[in-house]
Amino acid sequence: MKTNHQPVFRLEKTVTNEHLAWFQQHGFIQFKNFIDQDTLHQLLEAVNQVQRLLLRNDIQKINGVPLKFGTDIDGSPLIQRIAFASQYSNVLREFLRDPRLQSLISLLGPYDGRIGENEKDGLVVNHYVNSDHSQFRQLGWHTDSPRDLFLGSRIMPMLNVGLHLDNCPIDNGGLRVLPGTHKQSLFRLLFRKKYFIDHHPDKKEVGFNIQAGDLTIHDGRLWHRVQQSPNNGEASRRRVMYIPIITGAYQPKHTASPTPFYHKLASLYGGKPQWAAVKTPQEELIKSSN
């Protein structure tokens, strides 16, 4: 495995020609120190508030997308994957209005794009940790493109924008990508690896040295995975907020949206919480959280 050898990029106000050239060639880019420590703490607290709200009200799905549950290192309940998180937090919703995030749309050129706050799975919070009952420690090789096929549309360009909320040096696992595979043939996009089953390192893969507050962006057609941390407990904790920037027809999700087929398959390996409390309709919960 190689370490990401890109120049140190920072996203000051908008995407530059240098950023664009790097991304077009490799299919990924990393921006250092995208947010400061104060903003980081605000976002972490907002994520924690959303989790507490969802657990307290025993919410299993949001807009048809199942949540992924586990147990934290202290034995407390943990949601390890939250979809549409910004629908429950004004802080997260306002973060998505950051003009610098809007400028990332230019990476999709010549396509017109938008931040898919209410489409796909919305703003997703992934929480990886190695504990006795963790349900989410790693993620096998995949691209984000077949999701379009499951939703009945042709594959369209998209960006997966990850804001990292914890330090994650390359030797602690984390994001791995195969540079340049965003330009592969359709056959290679669909069959180069076994989706989500294959966790094996690739001699051509690139890993990242990430600090809390860094931003990573990869083309949805790029092969990527999340390597499991070799550590246990607190040292293995990695939290990432993923923001979809998408193209194509506007397809918002809502509380009556069906569960996509690929999530039904994934739920066979997931967990359900055993700490159910008051069950509040999702519409009322969204209203009360705003």
PDB file of C-alpha atoms in Angstrom:
ATOM      1  CA  MET A   1       0.000   0.000   0.000  1.00  0.00           C
ATOM      2  CA  LYS A   2       1.136   3.521  -0.790  1.00  0.00           C
ATOM      3  CA  THR A   3       0.595   6.707   1.188  1.00  0.00           C
ATOM      4  CA  ASN A   4      -1.277   9.522  -0.517  1.00  0.00           C
ATOM      5  CA  HIS A   5       1.534  11.554  -2.081  1.00  0.00           C
ATOM      6  CA  GLN A   6      -0.507  14.547  -3.237  1.00  0.00           C
ATOM      7  CA  PRO A   7       0.673  18.096  -2.431  1.00  0.00           C
ATOM      8  CA  VAL A   8      -0.789  19.630   0.723  1.00  0.00           C
ATOM      9  CA  PHE A   9      -4.035  21.178  -0.472  1.00  0.00           C
ATOM     10  CA  ARG A  10      -6.250  23.557   1.497  1.00  0.00           C
ATOM     11  CA  LEU A  11      -9.700  24.701   0.446  1.00  0.00           C
ATOM     12  CA  GLU A  12      -9.643  28.397   1.300  1.00  0.00           C
ATOM     13  CA  LYS A  13     -12.617  29.817  -0.583  1.00  0.00           C
ATOM     14  CA  THR A  14     -13.163  27.778  -3.708  1.00  0.00           C
ATOM     15  CA  VAL A  15     -11.764  24.934  -5.800  1.00  0.00           C
ATOM     16  CA  THR A  16      -8.726  26.009  -7.863  1.00  0.00           C
ATOM     17  CA  ASN A  17      -7.447  24.790 -11.226  1.00  0.00           C
ATOM     18  CA  GLU A  18      -4.675  22.906  -9.389  1.00  0.00           C
ATOM     19  CA  HIS A  19      -7.246  21.083  -7.253  1.00  0.00           C
ATOM     20  CA  LEU A  20      -9.314  20.273 -10.323  1.00  0.00           C
ATOM     21  CA  ALA A  21      -6.362  18.907 -12.301  1.00  0.00           C
ATOM     22  CA  TRP A  22      -5.328  16.605  -9.454  1.00  0.00           C
ATOM     23  CA  PHE A  23      -8.850  15.324  -8.928  1.00  0.00           C
ATOM     24  CA  GLN A  24      -9.505  14.687 -12.604  1.00  0.00           C
ATOM     25  CA  GLN A  25      -6.328  12.619 -12.878  1.00  0.00           C
ATOM     26  CA  HIS A  26      -6.580  10.575  -9.678  1.00  0.00           C
ATOM     27  CA  GLY A  27     -10.288  10.583  -8.752  1.00  0.00           C
ATOM     28  CA  PHE A  28      -9.692  11.756  -5.171  1.00  0.00           C
ATOM     29  CA  ILE A  29      -8.325  14.733  -3.246  1.00  0.00           C
ATOM     30  CA  GLN A  30      -7.603  15.569   0.402  1.00  0.00           C
ATOM     31  CA  PHE A  31      -7.951  19.027   1.935  1.00  0.00           C
ATOM     32  CA  LYS A  32      -6.127  19.639   5.208  1.00  0.00           C
ATOM     33  CA  ASN A  33      -7.711  21.501   8.138  1.00  0.00           C
ATOM     34  CA  PHE A  34     -11.025  22.164   6.420  1.00  0.00           C
ATOM     35  CA  ILE A  35     -12.589  23.090   9.764  1.00  0.00           C
ATOM     36  CA  ASP A  36     -11.076  24.459  12.971  1.00  0.00           C
ATOM     37  CA  GLN A  37     -11.260  22.848  16.411  1.00  0.00           C
ATOM     38  CA  ASP A  38     -14.243  24.916  17.589  1.00  0.00           C
ATOM     39  CA  THR A  39     -16.297  23.853  14.577  1.00  0.00           C
ATOM     40  CA  LEU A  40     -15.153  20.264  15.050  1.00  0.00           C
ATOM     41  CA  HIS A  41     -16.427  20.226  18.626  1.00  0.00           C
ATOM     42  CA  GLN A  42     -19.741  21.770  17.561  1.00  0.00           C
ATOM     43  CA  LEU A  43     -20.251  19.098  14.905  1.00  0.00           C
ATOM     44  CA  LEU A  44     -19.330  16.273  17.271  1.00  0.00           C
ATOM     45  CA  GLU A  45     -21.830  17.530  19.822  1.00  0.00           C
ATOM     46  CA  ALA A  46     -24.491  17.870  17.113  1.00  0.00           C
ATOM     47  CA  VAL A  47     -23.882  14.268  16.026  1.00  0.00           C
ATOM     48  CA  ASN A  48     -24.138  13.097  19.632  1.00  0.00           C
ATOM     49  CA  GLN A  49     -27.415  14.979  20.080  1.00  0.00           C
ATOM     50  CA  VAL A  50     -28.854  13.355  16.947  1.00  0.00           C
ATOM     51  CA  GLN A  51     -27.823   9.921  18.175  1.00  0.00           C
ATOM     52  CA  ARG A  52     -29.408  10.476  21.585  1.00  0.00           C
ATOM     53  CA  LEU A  53     -32.632  11.654  19.941  1.00  0.00           C
ATOM     54  CA  LEU A  54     -32.829   8.621  17.641  1.00  0.00           C
ATOM     55  CA  LEU A  55     -32.053   6.136  20.409  1.00  0.00           C
ATOM     56  CA  ARG A  56     -34.510   7.726  22.815  1.00  0.00           C
ATOM     57  CA  ASN A  57     -37.289   7.421  20.249  1.00  0.00           C
ATOM     58  CA  ASP A  58     -36.298   3.984  18.943  1.00  0.00           C
ATOM     59  CA  ILE A  59     -35.971   5.124  15.332  1.00  0.00           C
ATOM     60  CA  GLN A  60     -34.941   2.163  13.169  1.00  0.00           C
ATOM     61  CA  LYS A  61     -35.059   3.769   9.722  1.00  0.00           C
ATOM     62  CA  ILE A  62     -34.923   7.263   8.280  1.00  0.00           C
ATOM     63  CA  ASN A  63     -36.613   7.796   4.929  1.00  0.00           C
ATOM     64  CA  GLY A  64     -36.499   4.045   4.317  1.00  0.00           C
ATOM     65  CA  VAL A  65     -32.782   3.716   5.113  1.00  0.00           C
ATOM     66  CA  PRO A  66     -32.024   1.428   8.083  1.00  0.00           C
ATOM     67  CA  LEU A  67     -29.724   2.680  10.813  1.00  0.00           C
ATOM     68  CA  LYS A  68     -26.803   0.465  11.812  1.00  0.00           C
ATOM     69  CA  PHE A  69     -26.572  -0.246  15.552  1.00  0.00           C
ATOM     70  CA  GLY A  70     -23.787  -1.468  17.801  1.00  0.00           C
ATOM     71  CA  THR A  71     -22.364  -1.092  21.284  1.00  0.00           C
ATOM     72  CA  ASP A  72     -19.729   1.396  22.388  1.00  0.00           C
ATOM     73  CA  ILE A  73     -16.614   0.454  24.354  1.00  0.00           C
ATOM     74  CA  ASP A  74     -18.356   1.276  27.655  1.00  0.00           C
ATOM     75  CA  GLY A  75     -21.313  -0.962  26.815  1.00  0.00           C
ATOM     76  CA  SER A  76     -23.673   1.892  25.922  1.00  0.00           C
ATOM     77  CA  PRO A  77     -25.816   1.762  22.753  1.00  0.00           C
ATOM     78  CA  LEU A  78     -24.274   3.251  19.650  1.00  0.00           C
ATOM     79  CA  ILE A  79     -25.588   4.074  16.186  1.00  0.00           C
ATOM     80  CA  GLN A  80     -22.755   3.272  13.826  1.00  0.00           C
ATOM     81  CA  ARG A  81     -24.379   4.552  10.662  1.00  0.00           C
ATOM     82  CA  ILE A  82     -26.890   7.421  10.643  1.00  0.00           C
ATOM     83  CA  ALA A  83     -28.517   8.476   7.376  1.00  0.00           C
ATOM     84  CA  PHE A  84     -30.082  11.907   6.759  1.00  0.00           C
ATOM     85  CA  ALA A  85     -28.485  13.220   9.970  1.00  0.00           C
ATOM     86  CA  SER A  86     -28.947  16.874   9.014  1.00  0.00           C
ATOM     87  CA  GLN A  87     -32.736  16.466   9.164  1.00  0.00           C
ATOM     88  CA  TYR A  88     -32.414  16.301  12.946  1.00  0.00           C
ATOM     89  CA  SER A  89     -29.914  19.111  13.550  1.00  0.00           C
ATOM     90  CA  ASN A  90     -29.820  22.768  12.602  1.00  0.00           C
ATOM     91  CA  VAL A  91     -26.050  22.760  13.218  1.00  0.00           C
ATOM     92  CA  LEU A  92     -25.496  19.992  10.668  1.00  0.00           C
ATOM     93  CA  ARG A  93     -27.926  21.578   8.236  1.00  0.00           C
ATOM     94  CA  GLU A  94     -26.117  24.917   8.383  1.00  0.00           C
ATOM     95  CA  PHE A  95     -22.773  23.210   7.896  1.00  0.00           C
ATOM     96  CA  LEU A  96     -23.984  21.941   4.530  1.00  0.00           C
ATOM     97  CA  ARG A  97     -24.489  25.576   3.478  1.00  0.00           C
ATOM     98  CA  ASP A  98     -20.736  26.281   3.696  1.00  0.00           C
ATOM     99  CA  PRO A  99     -19.811  27.993   0.382  1.00  0.00           C
ATOM    100  CA  ARG A 100     -16.629  25.923   0.180  1.00  0.00           C
ATOM    101  CA  LEU A 101     -18.711  22.744   0.049  1.00  0.00           C
ATOM    102  CA  GLN A 102     -20.823  24.299  -2.679  1.00  0.00           C
ATOM    103  CA  SER A 103     -17.636  25.027  -4.659  1.00  0.00           C
ATOM    104  CA  LEU A 104     -16.850  21.296  -4.788  1.00  0.00           C
ATOM    105  CA  ILE A 105     -19.647  20.928  -7.330  1.00  0.00           C
ATOM    106  CA  SER A 106     -17.171  22.187  -9.948  1.00  0.00           C
ATOM    107  CA  LEU A 107     -15.298  18.867  -9.596  1.00  0.00           C
ATOM    108  CA  LEU A 108     -18.256  17.246 -11.384  1.00  0.00           C
ATOM    109  CA  GLY A 109     -17.867  19.394 -14.495  1.00  0.00           C
ATOM    110  CA  PRO A 110     -19.272  19.446 -17.123  1.00  0.00           C
ATOM    111  CA  TYR A 111     -22.247  18.069 -15.172  1.00  0.00           C
ATOM    112  CA  ASP A 112     -24.443  20.262 -12.993  1.00  0.00           C
ATOM    113  CA  GLY A 113     -24.456  19.063  -9.399  1.00  0.00           C
ATOM    114  CA  ARG A 114     -25.956  19.710  -5.987  1.00  0.00           C
ATOM    115  CA  ILE A 115     -25.531  18.629  -2.386  1.00  0.00           C
ATOM    116  CA  GLY A 116     -27.958  15.728  -1.944  1.00  0.00           C
ATOM    117  CA  GLU A 117     -29.135  16.536   1.556  1.00  0.00           C
ATOM    118  CA  ASN A 118     -32.511  14.866   0.973  1.00  0.00           C
ATOM    119  CA  GLU A 119     -31.454  12.344  -1.697  1.00  0.00           C
ATOM    120  CA  LYS A 120     -29.575   9.021  -1.717  1.00  0.00           C
ATOM    121  CA  ASP A 121     -28.835   8.565   2.033  1.00  0.00           C
ATOM    122  CA  GLY A 122     -28.399  12.280   2.738  1.00  0.00           C
ATOM    123  CA  LEU A 123     -25.734  13.346   5.215  1.00  0.00           C
ATOM    124  CA  VAL A 124     -24.367  10.058   6.587  1.00  0.00           C
ATOM    125  CA  VAL A 125     -22.431   9.701   9.840  1.00  0.00           C
ATOM    126  CA  ASN A 126     -20.261   6.572  10.012  1.00  0.00           C
ATOM    127  CA  HIS A 127     -18.877   5.579  13.408  1.00  0.00           C
ATOM    128  CA  TYR A 128     -16.229   2.839  13.319  1.00  0.00           C
ATOM    129  CA  VAL A 129     -15.001   1.382  16.605  1.00  0.00           C
ATOM    130  CA  ASN A 130     -13.654  -1.994  17.704  1.00  0.00           C
ATOM    131  CA  SER A 131     -15.634  -3.181  20.712  1.00  0.00           C
ATOM    132  CA  ASP A 132     -17.021  -6.558  21.780  1.00  0.00           C
ATOM    133  CA  HIS A 133     -20.353  -5.935  20.068  1.00  0.00           C
ATOM    134  CA  SER A 134     -19.413  -3.522  17.315  1.00  0.00           C
ATOM    135  CA  GLN A 135     -21.339  -4.030  14.073  1.00  0.00           C
ATOM    136  CA  PHE A 136     -19.207  -1.700  11.984  1.00  0.00           C
ATOM    137  CA  ARG A 137     -15.422  -2.059  11.964  1.00  0.00           C
ATOM    138  CA  GLN A 138     -14.569  -1.957   8.268  1.00  0.00           C
ATOM    139  CA  LEU A 139     -16.133  -1.716   4.812  1.00  0.00           C
ATOM    140  CA  GLY A 140     -15.158  -3.899   1.856  1.00  0.00           C
ATOM    141  CA  TRP A 141     -14.196  -2.810  -1.636  1.00  0.00           C
ATOM    142  CA  HIS A 142     -16.965  -1.044  -3.539  1.00  0.00           C
ATOM    143  CA  THR A 143     -17.879   1.876  -5.735  1.00  0.00           C
ATOM    144  CA  ASP A 144     -20.905   4.080  -5.117  1.00  0.00           C
ATOM    145  CA  SER A 145     -22.230   3.707  -8.648  1.00  0.00           C
ATOM    146  CA  PRO A 146     -24.393   0.531  -8.593  1.00  0.00           C
ATOM    147  CA  ARG A 147     -26.737   2.296  -6.170  1.00  0.00           C
ATOM    148  CA  ASP A 148     -28.030   4.203  -9.207  1.00  0.00           C
ATOM    149  CA  LEU A 149     -28.851   0.913 -10.934  1.00  0.00           C
ATOM    150  CA  PHE A 150     -30.770  -0.338  -7.882  1.00  0.00           C
ATOM    151  CA  LEU A 151     -32.733   2.917  -7.911  1.00  0.00           C
ATOM    152  CA  GLY A 152     -33.673   2.395 -11.556  1.00  0.00           C
ATOM    153  CA  SER A 153     -31.463   4.995 -13.216  1.00  0.00           C
ATOM    154  CA  ARG A 154     -28.264   4.959 -15.229  1.00  0.00           C
ATOM    155  CA  ILE A 155     -24.936   5.494 -13.478  1.00  0.00           C
ATOM    156  CA  MET A 156     -24.288   9.191 -12.988  1.00  0.00           C
ATOM    157  CA  PRO A 157     -21.172  10.973 -11.717  1.00  0.00           C
ATOM    158  CA  MET A 158     -21.202  11.852  -8.022  1.00  0.00           C
ATOM    159  CA  LEU A 159     -18.806  12.883  -5.272  1.00  0.00           C
ATOM    160  CA  ASN A 160     -18.537  11.358  -1.826  1.00  0.00           C
ATOM    161  CA  VAL A 161     -17.247  14.082   0.488  1.00  0.00           C
ATOM    162  CA  GLY A 162     -15.939  12.905   3.857  1.00  0.00           C
ATOM    163  CA  LEU A 163     -15.358  15.233   6.803  1.00  0.00           C
ATOM    164  CA  HIS A 164     -13.210  13.370   9.321  1.00  0.00           C
ATOM    165  CA  LEU A 165     -14.028  13.970  12.978  1.00  0.00           C
ATOM    166  CA  ASP A 166     -11.131  11.965  14.458  1.00  0.00           C
ATOM    167  CA  ASN A 167      -7.422  11.628  13.779  1.00  0.00           C
ATOM    168  CA  CYS A 168      -6.698   8.574  11.658  1.00  0.00           C
ATOM    169  CA  PRO A 169      -3.058   7.975  10.683  1.00  0.00           C
ATOM    170  CA  ILE A 170      -2.563   5.472   7.899  1.00  0.00           C
ATOM    171  CA  ASP A 171      -1.509   2.730  10.331  1.00  0.00           C
ATOM    172  CA  ASN A 172      -4.886   2.980  12.118  1.00  0.00           C
ATOM    173  CA  GLY A 173      -6.837   1.809   9.086  1.00  0.00           C
ATOM    174  CA  GLY A 174      -9.310   4.097   7.375  1.00  0.00           C
ATOM    175  CA  LEU A 175      -9.939   5.077   3.774  1.00  0.00           C
ATOM    176  CA  ARG A 176      -8.193   3.198   0.958  1.00  0.00           C
ATOM    177  CA  VAL A 177      -8.669   4.028  -2.748  1.00  0.00           C
ATOM    178  CA  LEU A 178      -7.499   2.733  -6.129  1.00  0.00           C
ATOM    179  CA  PRO A 179      -6.384   5.896  -7.954  1.00  0.00           C
ATOM    180  CA  GLY A 180      -7.620   6.403 -11.496  1.00  0.00           C
ATOM    181  CA  THR A 181     -10.347   3.760 -11.372  1.00  0.00           C
ATOM    182  CA  HIS A 182     -12.993   6.460 -11.854  1.00  0.00           C
ATOM    183  CA  LYS A 183     -12.049   6.215 -15.554  1.00  0.00           C
ATOM    184  CA  GLN A 184     -12.481   2.432 -15.819  1.00  0.00           C
ATOM    185  CA  SER A 185     -14.849   0.573 -18.128  1.00  0.00           C
ATOM    186  CA  LEU A 186     -18.360  -0.326 -17.004  1.00  0.00           C
ATOM    187  CA  PHE A 187     -17.343  -3.979 -16.755  1.00  0.00           C
ATOM    188  CA  ARG A 188     -14.432  -3.155 -14.443  1.00  0.00           C
ATOM    189  CA  LEU A 189     -16.633  -0.836 -12.411  1.00  0.00           C
ATOM    190  CA  LEU A 190     -19.088  -3.662 -11.773  1.00  0.00           C
ATOM    191  CA  PHE A 191     -16.808  -6.694 -11.587  1.00  0.00           C
ATOM    192  CA  ARG A 192     -13.247  -5.676 -10.722  1.00  0.00           C
ATOM    193  CA  LYS A 193     -13.782  -6.857  -7.125  1.00  0.00           C
ATOM    194  CA  LYS A 194     -16.489  -8.582  -5.093  1.00  0.00           C
ATOM    195  CA  TYR A 195     -18.594  -5.772  -3.708  1.00  0.00           C
ATOM    196  CA  PHE A 196     -18.324  -5.414   0.095  1.00  0.00           C
ATOM    197  CA  ILE A 197     -17.148  -9.030   0.493  1.00  0.00           C
ATOM    198  CA  ASP A 198     -13.534  -8.407  -0.538  1.00  0.00           C
ATOM    199  CA  HIS A 199     -11.497  -6.783   2.244  1.00  0.00           C
ATOM    200  CA  HIS A 200      -8.066  -7.741   0.918  1.00  0.00           C
ATOM    201  CA  PRO A 201      -5.429  -5.018   0.450  1.00  0.00           C
ATOM    202  CA  ASP A 202      -4.532  -4.162  -3.136  1.00  0.00           C
ATOM    203  CA  LYS A 203      -0.912  -3.489  -4.099  1.00  0.00           C
ATOM    204  CA  LYS A 204      -2.071  -0.378  -5.975  1.00  0.00           C
ATOM    205  CA  GLU A 205      -4.229   1.051  -3.193  1.00  0.00           C
ATOM    206  CA  VAL A 206      -3.493   4.395  -1.535  1.00  0.00           C
ATOM    207  CA  GLY A 207      -4.100   5.212   2.131  1.00  0.00           C
ATOM    208  CA  PHE A 208      -4.320   8.540   3.953  1.00  0.00           C
ATOM    209  CA  ASN A 209      -2.819  10.219   6.969  1.00  0.00           C
ATOM    210  CA  ILE A 210      -5.866  12.060   8.273  1.00  0.00           C
ATOM    211  CA  GLN A 211      -6.248  14.606  11.037  1.00  0.00           C
ATOM    212  CA  ALA A 212      -9.571  15.545  12.592  1.00  0.00           C
ATOM    213  CA  GLY A 213     -10.982  18.362  10.464  1.00  0.00           C
ATOM    214  CA  ASP A 214      -9.586  17.094   7.151  1.00  0.00           C
ATOM    215  CA  LEU A 215     -11.810  16.687   4.114  1.00  0.00           C
ATOM    216  CA  THR A 216     -11.481  13.862   1.586  1.00  0.00           C
ATOM    217  CA  ILE A 217     -13.376  13.691  -1.689  1.00  0.00           C
ATOM    218  CA  HIS A 218     -13.553  10.764  -4.070  1.00  0.00           C
ATOM    219  CA  ASP A 219     -15.385  10.169  -7.312  1.00  0.00           C
ATOM    220  CA  GLY A 220     -18.259   7.722  -6.768  1.00  0.00           C
ATOM    221  CA  ARG A 221     -16.916   5.516  -9.565  1.00  0.00           C
ATOM    222  CA  LEU A 222     -13.590   5.060  -7.747  1.00  0.00           C
ATOM    223  CA  TRP A 223     -12.958   1.704  -6.058  1.00  0.00           C
ATOM    224  CA  HIS A 224     -12.495   2.270  -2.327  1.00  0.00           C
ATOM    225  CA  ARG A 225     -12.780   0.556   1.045  1.00  0.00           C
ATOM    226  CA  VAL A 226     -12.351   1.244   4.762  1.00  0.00           C
ATOM    227  CA  GLN A 227      -9.576  -0.719   6.461  1.00  0.00           C
ATOM    228  CA  GLN A 228     -10.266  -2.018   9.983  1.00  0.00           C
ATOM    229  CA  SER A 229      -8.207  -0.457  12.746  1.00  0.00           C
ATOM    230  CA  PRO A 230      -5.626  -2.831  14.277  1.00  0.00           C
ATOM    231  CA  ASN A 231      -6.391  -1.256  17.659  1.00  0.00           C
ATOM    232  CA  ASN A 232      -9.214  -1.882  20.107  1.00  0.00           C
ATOM    233  CA  GLY A 233     -11.263   0.496  22.215  1.00  0.00           C
ATOM    234  CA  GLU A 234     -10.856   4.265  22.051  1.00  0.00           C
ATOM    235  CA  ALA A 235      -7.760   4.106  19.832  1.00  0.00           C
ATOM    236  CA  SER A 236      -9.874   2.501  17.093  1.00  0.00           C
ATOM    237  CA  ARG A 237     -12.605   5.189  17.035  1.00  0.00           C
ATOM    238  CA  ARG A 238     -13.115   6.885  13.671  1.00  0.00           C
ATOM    239  CA  ARG A 239     -16.102   9.108  12.918  1.00  0.00           C
ATOM    240  CA  VAL A 240     -16.739  10.483   9.436  1.00  0.00           C
ATOM    241  CA  MET A 241     -19.570  12.581   8.017  1.00  0.00           C
ATOM    242  CA  TYR A 242     -20.227  11.808   4.339  1.00  0.00           C
ATOM    243  CA  ILE A 243     -21.912  14.357   2.109  1.00  0.00           C
ATOM    244  CA  PRO A 244     -23.178  13.263  -1.330  1.00  0.00           C
ATOM    245  CA  ILE A 245     -22.776  15.716  -4.192  1.00  0.00           C
ATOM    246  CA  ILE A 246     -24.846  14.333  -7.024  1.00  0.00           C
ATOM    247  CA  THR A 247     -26.121  14.927 -10.549  1.00  0.00           C
ATOM    248  CA  GLY A 248     -29.168  13.856 -12.528  1.00  0.00           C
ATOM    249  CA  ALA A 249     -32.867  14.163 -11.778  1.00  0.00           C
ATOM    250  CA  TYR A 250     -33.909  15.395  -8.347  1.00  0.00           C
ATOM    251  CA  GLN A 251     -35.078  12.354  -6.350  1.00  0.00           C
ATOM    252  CA  PRO A 252     -35.784  13.332  -2.729  1.00  0.00           C
ATOM    253  CA  LYS A 253     -36.495  10.705  -0.080  1.00  0.00           C
ATOM    254  CA  HIS A 254     -39.309  11.018   2.458  1.00  0.00           C
ATOM    255  CA  THR A 255     -40.731   9.142   5.429  1.00  0.00           C
ATOM    256  CA  ALA A 256     -42.748   6.819   3.187  1.00  0.00           C
ATOM    257  CA  SER A 257     -39.807   5.919   0.930  1.00  0.00           C
ATOM    258  CA  PRO A 258     -39.256   2.152   0.562  1.00  0.00           C
ATOM    259  CA  THR A 259     -36.050   0.535   1.756  1.00  0.00           C
ATOM    260  CA  PRO A 260     -33.689   0.106  -1.213  1.00  0.00           C
ATOM    261  CA  PHE A 261     -32.823  -3.497  -2.055  1.00  0.00           C
ATOM    262  CA  TYR A 262     -29.115  -3.094  -1.275  1.00  0.00           C
ATOM    263  CA  HIS A 263     -29.966  -1.925   2.254  1.00  0.00           C
ATOM    264  CA  LYS A 264     -32.227  -4.936   2.752  1.00  0.00           C
ATOM    265  CA  LEU A 265     -29.277  -7.188   1.973  1.00  0.00           C
ATOM    266  CA  ALA A 266     -27.014  -5.246   4.310  1.00  0.00           C
ATOM    267  CA  SER A 267     -29.540  -5.518   7.153  1.00  0.00           C
ATOM    268  CA  LEU A 268     -29.070  -9.286   7.191  1.00  0.00           C
ATOM    269  CA  TYR A 269     -25.674  -8.635   8.768  1.00  0.00           C
ATOM    270  CA  GLY A 270     -26.655  -5.694  10.961  1.00  0.00           C
ATOM    271  CA  GLY A 271     -28.006  -5.436  14.463  1.00  0.00           C
ATOM    272  CA  LYS A 272     -31.185  -4.073  16.019  1.00  0.00           C
ATOM    273  CA  PRO A 273     -31.220  -2.227  19.299  1.00  0.00           C
ATOM    274  CA  GLN A 274     -32.726  -3.760  22.415  1.00  0.00           C
ATOM    275  CA  TRP A 275     -33.226  -0.493  24.289  1.00  0.00           C
ATOM    276  CA  ALA A 276     -36.494   0.658  22.714  1.00  0.00           C
ATOM    277  CA  ALA A 277     -38.196   3.551  24.436  1.00  0.00           C
ATOM    278  CA  VAL A 278     -40.982   5.878  23.312  1.00  0.00           C
ATOM    279  CA  LYS A 279     -41.830   5.461  19.628  1.00  0.00           C
ATOM    280  CA  THR A 280     -42.429   8.820  18.008  1.00  0.00           C
ATOM    281  CA  PRO A 281     -43.446   9.200  14.341  1.00  0.00           C
ATOM    282  CA  GLN A 282     -40.479  10.349  12.291  1.00  0.00           C
ATOM    283  CA  GLU A 283     -42.266  13.448  10.992  1.00  0.00           C
ATOM    284  CA  GLU A 284     -42.921  14.690  14.526  1.00  0.00           C
ATOM    285  CA  LEU A 285     -39.366  13.912  15.575  1.00  0.00           C
ATOM    286  CA  ILE A 286     -37.935  15.984  12.721  1.00  0.00           C
ATOM    287  CA  LYS A 287     -40.191  18.908  13.639  1.00  0.00           C
ATOM    288  CA  SER A 288     -39.281  18.756  17.338  1.00  0.00           C
ATOM    289  CA  SER A 289     -35.545  18.663  16.588  1.00  0.00           C
ATOM    290  CA  ASN A 290     -35.599  21.884  14.534  1.00  0.00           C
TER     291      ASN A 290
END
